[in-house]
């Protein structure tokens, strides 16, 4: 950083409003570093000038704050001399102090406080287990050595080991490749575990999940689970997120940043931009030369064997749109999906920028991370992995920054958010790897059957689903979307096979003329012998672009091997037939007719028979056996539920919010700012053309609520409602909504988040910009379809309660709406015959 830049930064930071004395006073901090602190900044460019020397974790452009680690008293004094006003980041410090106590008191390694994250050795053991358990699907590829493995003496080090997953019994030429690696920054726990779980998911679901099966058959997935094993052996024994680099002992051996930053050591634009340092104790030390480290050399040479070089190493020539392959380097904590170019703060767009952004928006649809060019938020990083893969080979390359907390993200965050949100993004990237620059802009196929379709040999079956061109993340600009024009099915052979035959399917409403279409059609099995086949489905939009396939299994069965289970479902009190009861047997679903009759055909087997219908207690008959060519009869008697409905409101009876207040007993709380809760027509859960409650995420500070009438809850009451939302969310979740309950007529309110049993809160609201709900868990981000939420109210039995939906917004940017529909509060009990007669009026007096 130049002296002029330092002076400018001092001036700017001194203009920043003072923080509280207690939060700024280092004398009140823990005695020993490191400290995790939050600093306000008024000028991003000047802050990025410090990136070579200061360990920035996460930069929030809206709040103009940077989360950073202060590693020593010397560094603290340096920052103070530059005018930084710092305050402890208490959540991270609390975690650190707890881990430090555990380590000192119990002699426990830090990583053992995170049971969801495997150590390096446990990861290598998992790889060995994969290879021995799935020998036809897994090859372990030694692509090189870690620094210690290559360097005589000292620690033994590790092989840089890749898990290659593909069906080796289907040796096709030029299978498309997805390459993903985790934790080349040693202290970032979640990436290595995510990539390991991804490998285990692919292997465990092979033969069970149709999409996973065809991916493993027709593609190759190469996974470097531990990208920096030497460095990770340091990080996993530290009580604080410190060790970032590899273990190269020639650099800063006695400091707290030993080694070389692997993500500044790759070939493309090495030492030709910003964001790296020649100071070997800097966290972003680039090394003495490009690919100087054995780990980066191994990675660089290996990817050359996976992706052909289809563009010159300049800044202007695009890769061909037909270029196959996707490259993922997975990191932690900024909640971003990044793509080239990012070698400098001012690096321009890559020649394939638009195509790279499209695939980023596709992946971000699942994770809700912000898709952006690599230097947009975090600044430049020359010698980075994603720039290198795209810049030297032309492959679609991304850095995925996971989120939730800090580098040692909690296991709760990993299990409930990081893993489930990113798994479908990885699946999508694998699908798109056949031709990512084209396929990502085409529509998706969704809502296919969860279980295999079963059909007799020579017969035909009906397939139905949804095609949509709307599954993009729109937090950083909007992707062009188009009407669906066609959906094709391919049975037994995929579309890219020269022998495949397309079966055209039809729009359920008669015409393909919108961006989301339900479809159906009949597919014949003539010529197919008994066995399991894959049915691929692909949708095409008005630009003529076809998207990635989705698949379902089809089981073709000889009639002699088909068994039948059938019978009648009746009401336990009246003996009357129960129509439209849902039955499930061996993965096949059926519903009863008006006479309560059902009949399910499947390959002869033994399975549980499950029966359910709204208003009745569900029932399960265990181990029902079917025999080929025979019928097994099972009659079922269902016990009706006398459901006590305290609130049942689909909002359709109200013309406006005033009618909801006067007729339904709803109310709106006295607002902070405006309270625009209202009734709108045209978008609801049940019909798509009726009413829902709506409130808008405004660009001003508001605290507004929609509130129920008071009601006394019986035992085992439950709240159910459907909602969708688009709250402001970027590097942090700024606006959002919560559910609260009052047991004293609205005087005090308690958050219901911990009582949600289905589709609960998904983020934590930022504490900045005066949001009244700042710092709280909440519904955040974008939820594009109506989704059901269930809340267990049993803890409030026999109390008079009111429930409210509360939105908090800050004072800058707005977003979309929060829509709430079909609100129910119910309690269930076994019906008595006398109650039923009274309700039906049979004992009414003349």
PDB file of N, CA, C and O in Angstrom, residues 35-82:
ATOM      1  N   UNK A  35      -7.708 -11.858  17.234  1.00  0.00           N
ATOM      2  CA  UNK A  35      -9.035 -11.334  17.478  1.00  0.00           C
ATOM      3  C   UNK A  35      -9.774 -11.242  16.140  1.00  0.00           C
ATOM      4  O   UNK A  35      -9.172 -10.877  15.124  1.00  0.00           O
ATOM      5  N   UNK A  36     -11.043 -11.591  16.136  1.00  0.00           N
ATOM      6  CA  UNK A  36     -11.876 -11.339  14.959  1.00  0.00           C
ATOM      7  C   UNK A  36     -12.635 -10.046  15.218  1.00  0.00           C
ATOM      8  O   UNK A  36     -13.313  -9.915  16.239  1.00  0.00           O
ATOM      9  N   UNK A  37     -12.492  -9.106  14.303  1.00  0.00           N
ATOM     10  CA  UNK A  37     -13.063  -7.782  14.511  1.00  0.00           C
ATOM     11  C   UNK A  37     -13.874  -7.359  13.292  1.00  0.00           C
ATOM     12  O   UNK A  37     -13.686  -7.871  12.182  1.00  0.00           O
ATOM     13  N   UNK A  38     -14.755  -6.415  13.518  1.00  0.00           N
ATOM     14  CA  UNK A  38     -15.528  -5.791  12.457  1.00  0.00           C
ATOM     15  C   UNK A  38     -15.078  -4.342  12.354  1.00  0.00           C
ATOM     16  O   UNK A  38     -14.939  -3.652  13.355  1.00  0.00           O
ATOM     17  N   UNK A  39     -14.835  -3.895  11.114  1.00  0.00           N
ATOM     18  CA  UNK A  39     -14.420  -2.513  10.890  1.00  0.00           C
ATOM     19  C   UNK A  39     -15.315  -1.889   9.833  1.00  0.00           C
ATOM     20  O   UNK A  39     -15.607  -2.510   8.811  1.00  0.00           O
ATOM     21  N   UNK A  40     -15.732  -0.667  10.093  1.00  0.00           N
ATOM     22  CA  UNK A  40     -16.451   0.099   9.086  1.00  0.00           C
ATOM     23  C   UNK A  40     -15.455   0.668   8.078  1.00  0.00           C
ATOM     24  O   UNK A  40     -14.320   0.992   8.427  1.00  0.00           O
ATOM     25  N   UNK A  41     -15.887   0.759   6.822  1.00  0.00           N
ATOM     26  CA  UNK A  41     -15.036   1.438   5.851  1.00  0.00           C
ATOM     27  C   UNK A  41     -15.911   2.330   4.981  1.00  0.00           C
ATOM     28  O   UNK A  41     -17.009   1.967   4.603  1.00  0.00           O
ATOM     29  N   UNK A  42     -15.407   3.532   4.646  1.00  0.00           N
ATOM     30  CA  UNK A  42     -16.157   4.407   3.759  1.00  0.00           C
ATOM     31  C   UNK A  42     -15.715   4.297   2.308  1.00  0.00           C
ATOM     32  O   UNK A  42     -16.388   4.806   1.414  1.00  0.00           O
ATOM     33  N   UNK A  43     -14.564   3.654   2.043  1.00  0.00           N
ATOM     34  CA  UNK A  43     -14.013   3.622   0.695  1.00  0.00           C
ATOM     35  C   UNK A  43     -13.455   2.233   0.412  1.00  0.00           C
ATOM     36  O   UNK A  43     -12.438   1.825   0.969  1.00  0.00           O
ATOM     37  N   UNK A  44     -14.113   1.499  -0.462  1.00  0.00           N
ATOM     38  CA  UNK A  44     -13.737   0.112  -0.717  1.00  0.00           C
ATOM     39  C   UNK A  44     -12.357   0.001  -1.357  1.00  0.00           C
ATOM     40  O   UNK A  44     -11.558  -0.868  -0.999  1.00  0.00           O
ATOM     41  N   UNK A  45     -12.063   0.854  -2.309  1.00  0.00           N
ATOM     42  CA  UNK A  45     -10.795   0.746  -3.020  1.00  0.00           C
ATOM     43  C   UNK A  45      -9.612   0.860  -2.057  1.00  0.00           C
ATOM     44  O   UNK A  45      -8.627   0.118  -2.162  1.00  0.00           O
ATOM     45  N   UNK A  46      -9.694   1.786  -1.108  1.00  0.00           N
ATOM     46  CA  UNK A  46      -8.596   1.948  -0.159  1.00  0.00           C
ATOM     47  C   UNK A  46      -8.479   0.751   0.767  1.00  0.00           C
ATOM     48  O   UNK A  46      -7.373   0.348   1.146  1.00  0.00           O
ATOM     49  N   UNK A  47      -9.618   0.169   1.121  1.00  0.00           N
ATOM     50  CA  UNK A  47      -9.583  -1.030   1.961  1.00  0.00           C
ATOM     51  C   UNK A  47      -8.921  -2.184   1.212  1.00  0.00           C
ATOM     52  O   UNK A  47      -8.100  -2.923   1.766  1.00  0.00           O
ATOM     53  N   UNK A  48      -9.240  -2.341  -0.068  1.00  0.00           N
ATOM     54  CA  UNK A  48      -8.653  -3.434  -0.844  1.00  0.00           C
ATOM     55  C   UNK A  48      -7.145  -3.278  -0.985  1.00  0.00           C
ATOM     56  O   UNK A  48      -6.434  -4.268  -1.191  1.00  0.00           O
ATOM     57  N   UNK A  49      -6.645  -2.032  -0.873  1.00  0.00           N
ATOM     58  CA  UNK A  49      -5.200  -1.836  -0.921  1.00  0.00           C
ATOM     59  C   UNK A  49      -4.491  -2.515   0.245  1.00  0.00           C
ATOM     60  O   UNK A  49      -3.286  -2.766   0.187  1.00  0.00           O
ATOM     61  N   UNK A  50      -5.236  -2.798   1.318  1.00  0.00           N
ATOM     62  CA  UNK A  50      -4.645  -3.463   2.479  1.00  0.00           C
ATOM     63  C   UNK A  50      -4.716  -4.986   2.387  1.00  0.00           C
ATOM     64  O   UNK A  50      -4.256  -5.691   3.278  1.00  0.00           O
ATOM     65  N   UNK A  51      -5.295  -5.497   1.305  1.00  0.00           N
ATOM     66  CA  UNK A  51      -5.592  -6.927   1.225  1.00  0.00           C
ATOM     67  C   UNK A  51      -4.340  -7.795   1.282  1.00  0.00           C
ATOM     68  O   UNK A  51      -4.398  -8.938   1.734  1.00  0.00           O
ATOM     69  N   UNK A  52      -3.210  -7.272   0.852  1.00  0.00           N
ATOM     70  CA  UNK A  52      -1.986  -8.066   0.873  1.00  0.00           C
ATOM     71  C   UNK A  52      -1.521  -8.369   2.294  1.00  0.00           C
ATOM     72  O   UNK A  52      -0.835  -9.351   2.528  1.00  0.00           O
ATOM     73  N   UNK A  53      -1.876  -7.487   3.227  1.00  0.00           N
ATOM     74  CA  UNK A  53      -1.321  -7.602   4.580  1.00  0.00           C
ATOM     75  C   UNK A  53      -2.343  -7.979   5.643  1.00  0.00           C
ATOM     76  O   UNK A  53      -1.972  -8.488   6.700  1.00  0.00           O
ATOM     77  N   UNK A  54      -3.621  -7.706   5.391  1.00  0.00           N
ATOM     78  CA  UNK A  54      -4.644  -7.890   6.415  1.00  0.00           C
ATOM     79  C   UNK A  54      -5.544  -9.057   6.035  1.00  0.00           C
ATOM     80  O   UNK A  54      -5.933  -9.211   4.883  1.00  0.00           O
ATOM     81  N   UNK A  55      -5.879  -9.866   7.001  1.00  0.00           N
ATOM     82  CA  UNK A  55      -6.651 -11.086   6.759  1.00  0.00           C
ATOM     83  C   UNK A  55      -8.145 -10.774   6.709  1.00  0.00           C
ATOM     84  O   UNK A  55      -8.876 -10.982   7.669  1.00  0.00           O
ATOM     85  N   UNK A  56      -8.602 -10.235   5.561  1.00  0.00           N
ATOM     86  CA  UNK A  56     -10.025  -9.967   5.395  1.00  0.00           C
ATOM     87  C   UNK A  56     -10.781 -11.286   5.224  1.00  0.00           C
ATOM     88  O   UNK A  56     -10.389 -12.145   4.449  1.00  0.00           O
ATOM     89  N   UNK A  57     -11.867 -11.424   5.938  1.00  0.00           N
ATOM     90  CA  UNK A  57     -12.697 -12.625   5.832  1.00  0.00           C
ATOM     91  C   UNK A  57     -13.887 -12.395   4.920  1.00  0.00           C
ATOM     92  O   UNK A  57     -14.177 -13.172   4.038  1.00  0.00           O
ATOM     93  N   UNK A  58     -14.607 -11.320   5.180  1.00  0.00           N
ATOM     94  CA  UNK A  58     -15.838 -11.091   4.436  1.00  0.00           C
ATOM     95  C   UNK A  58     -16.086  -9.590   4.358  1.00  0.00           C
ATOM     96  O   UNK A  58     -16.047  -8.892   5.368  1.00  0.00           O
ATOM     97  N   UNK A  59     -16.346  -9.113   3.132  1.00  0.00           N
ATOM     98  CA  UNK A  59     -16.564  -7.697   2.908  1.00  0.00           C
ATOM     99  C   UNK A  59     -18.022  -7.482   2.519  1.00  0.00           C
ATOM    100  O   UNK A  59     -18.519  -8.110   1.586  1.00  0.00           O
ATOM    101  N   UNK A  60     -18.705  -6.630   3.254  1.00  0.00           N
ATOM    102  CA  UNK A  60     -20.122  -6.362   3.040  1.00  0.00           C
ATOM    103  C   UNK A  60     -20.262  -4.956   2.473  1.00  0.00           C
ATOM    104  O   UNK A  60     -20.107  -3.963   3.172  1.00  0.00           O
ATOM    105  N   UNK A  61     -20.539  -4.876   1.167  1.00  0.00           N
ATOM    106  CA  UNK A  61     -20.559  -3.576   0.502  1.00  0.00           C
ATOM    107  C   UNK A  61     -21.741  -2.723   0.929  1.00  0.00           C
ATOM    108  O   UNK A  61     -21.670  -1.496   0.923  1.00  0.00           O
ATOM    109  N   UNK A  62     -22.867  -3.343   1.260  1.00  0.00           N
ATOM    110  CA  UNK A  62     -24.014  -2.536   1.657  1.00  0.00           C
ATOM    111  C   UNK A  62     -23.781  -1.898   3.024  1.00  0.00           C
ATOM    112  O   UNK A  62     -23.968  -0.701   3.203  1.00  0.00           O
ATOM    113  N   UNK A  63     -23.370  -2.696   3.986  1.00  0.00           N
ATOM    114  CA  UNK A  63     -23.118  -2.169   5.322  1.00  0.00           C
ATOM    115  C   UNK A  63     -21.786  -1.423   5.408  1.00  0.00           C
ATOM    116  O   UNK A  63     -21.505  -0.760   6.408  1.00  0.00           O
ATOM    117  N   UNK A  64     -20.951  -1.590   4.368  1.00  0.00           N
ATOM    118  CA  UNK A  64     -19.611  -0.996   4.370  1.00  0.00           C
ATOM    119  C   UNK A  64     -18.846  -1.412   5.615  1.00  0.00           C
ATOM    120  O   UNK A  64     -18.287  -0.609   6.356  1.00  0.00           O
ATOM    121  N   UNK A  65     -18.840  -2.728   5.820  1.00  0.00           N
ATOM    122  CA  UNK A  65     -18.073  -3.296   6.914  1.00  0.00           C
ATOM    123  C   UNK A  65     -17.213  -4.424   6.373  1.00  0.00           C
ATOM    124  O   UNK A  65     -17.529  -5.037   5.347  1.00  0.00           O
ATOM    125  N   UNK A  66     -16.127  -4.688   7.051  1.00  0.00           N
ATOM    126  CA  UNK A  66     -15.270  -5.799   6.691  1.00  0.00           C
ATOM    127  C   UNK A  66     -14.974  -6.598   7.949  1.00  0.00           C
ATOM    128  O   UNK A  66     -14.642  -6.038   8.993  1.00  0.00           O
ATOM    129  N   UNK A  67     -15.170  -7.909   7.862  1.00  0.00           N
ATOM    130  CA  UNK A  67     -14.842  -8.830   8.948  1.00  0.00           C
ATOM    131  C   UNK A  67     -13.407  -9.276   8.724  1.00  0.00           C
ATOM    132  O   UNK A  67     -13.058  -9.733   7.629  1.00  0.00           O
ATOM    133  N   UNK A  68     -12.560  -9.135   9.728  1.00  0.00           N
ATOM    134  CA  UNK A  68     -11.149  -9.426   9.537  1.00  0.00           C
ATOM    135  C   UNK A  68     -10.535  -9.986  10.802  1.00  0.00           C
ATOM    136  O   UNK A  68     -11.078  -9.848  11.893  1.00  0.00           O
ATOM    137  N   UNK A  69      -9.415 -10.651  10.604  1.00  0.00           N
ATOM    138  CA  UNK A  69      -8.678 -11.206  11.733  1.00  0.00           C
ATOM    139  C   UNK A  69      -7.459 -10.334  12.027  1.00  0.00           C
ATOM    140  O   UNK A  69      -6.707  -9.985  11.116  1.00  0.00           O
ATOM    141  N   UNK A  70      -7.298  -9.969  13.290  1.00  0.00           N
ATOM    142  CA  UNK A  70      -6.093  -9.281  13.763  1.00  0.00           C
ATOM    143  C   UNK A  70      -5.250 -10.325  14.490  1.00  0.00           C
ATOM    144  O   UNK A  70      -5.664 -10.864  15.512  1.00  0.00           O
ATOM    145  N   UNK A  71      -4.068 -10.606  13.949  1.00  0.00           N
ATOM    146  CA  UNK A  71      -3.328 -11.778  14.389  1.00  0.00           C
ATOM    147  C   UNK A  71      -2.270 -11.487  15.453  1.00  0.00           C
ATOM    148  O   UNK A  71      -1.684 -12.424  15.998  1.00  0.00           O
ATOM    149  N   UNK A  72      -1.998 -10.191  15.707  1.00  0.00           N
ATOM    150  CA  UNK A  72      -0.933  -9.881  16.659  1.00  0.00           C
ATOM    151  C   UNK A  72      -1.119  -8.463  17.180  1.00  0.00           C
ATOM    152  O   UNK A  72      -1.840  -7.650  16.599  1.00  0.00           O
ATOM    153  N   UNK A  73      -0.430  -8.171  18.279  1.00  0.00           N
ATOM    154  CA  UNK A  73      -0.429  -6.803  18.800  1.00  0.00           C
ATOM    155  C   UNK A  73       0.207  -5.854  17.787  1.00  0.00           C
ATOM    156  O   UNK A  73      -0.224  -4.706  17.640  1.00  0.00           O
ATOM    157  N   UNK A  74       1.213  -6.336  17.081  1.00  0.00           N
ATOM    158  CA  UNK A  74       1.856  -5.512  16.055  1.00  0.00           C
ATOM    159  C   UNK A  74       0.857  -5.131  14.960  1.00  0.00           C
ATOM    160  O   UNK A  74       0.807  -3.989  14.520  1.00  0.00           O
ATOM    161  N   UNK A  75       0.070  -6.106  14.525  1.00  0.00           N
ATOM    162  CA  UNK A  75      -0.906  -5.818  13.490  1.00  0.00           C
ATOM    163  C   UNK A  75      -2.004  -4.894  14.011  1.00  0.00           C
ATOM    164  O   UNK A  75      -2.490  -4.020  13.287  1.00  0.00           O
ATOM    165  N   UNK A  76      -2.398  -5.093  15.275  1.00  0.00           N
ATOM    166  CA  UNK A  76      -3.383  -4.195  15.871  1.00  0.00           C
ATOM    167  C   UNK A  76      -2.874  -2.755  15.865  1.00  0.00           C
ATOM    168  O   UNK A  76      -3.592  -1.825  15.476  1.00  0.00           O
ATOM    169  N   UNK A  77      -1.621  -2.574  16.255  1.00  0.00           N
ATOM    170  CA  UNK A  77      -1.047  -1.231  16.268  1.00  0.00           C
ATOM    171  C   UNK A  77      -0.954  -0.650  14.865  1.00  0.00           C
ATOM    172  O   UNK A  77      -1.152   0.550  14.654  1.00  0.00           O
ATOM    173  N   UNK A  78      -0.655  -1.525  13.887  1.00  0.00           N
ATOM    174  CA  UNK A  78      -0.611  -1.067  12.495  1.00  0.00           C
ATOM    175  C   UNK A  78      -1.962  -0.544  12.056  1.00  0.00           C
ATOM    176  O   UNK A  78      -2.075   0.526  11.448  1.00  0.00           O
ATOM    177  N   UNK A  79      -3.001  -1.296  12.361  1.00  0.00           N
ATOM    178  CA  UNK A  79      -4.351  -0.883  11.971  1.00  0.00           C
ATOM    179  C   UNK A  79      -4.759   0.403  12.677  1.00  0.00           C
ATOM    180  O   UNK A  79      -5.372   1.291  12.081  1.00  0.00           O
ATOM    181  N   UNK A  80      -4.424   0.500  13.965  1.00  0.00           N
ATOM    182  CA  UNK A  80      -4.745   1.724  14.701  1.00  0.00           C
ATOM    183  C   UNK A  80      -4.015   2.923  14.106  1.00  0.00           C
ATOM    184  O   UNK A  80      -4.566   4.020  13.988  1.00  0.00           O
ATOM    185  N   UNK A  81      -2.773   2.700  13.687  1.00  0.00           N
ATOM    186  CA  UNK A  81      -2.008   3.807  13.105  1.00  0.00           C
ATOM    187  C   UNK A  81      -2.590   4.240  11.767  1.00  0.00           C
ATOM    188  O   UNK A  81      -2.407   5.396  11.357  1.00  0.00           O
ATOM    189  N   UNK A  82      -3.268   3.346  11.100  1.00  0.00           N
ATOM    190  CA  UNK A  82      -3.907   3.682   9.832  1.00  0.00           C
ATOM    191  C   UNK A  82      -5.305   4.266  10.026  1.00  0.00           C
ATOM    192  O   UNK A  82      -5.979   4.593   9.058  1.00  0.00           O
TER     193      UNK A  82
END
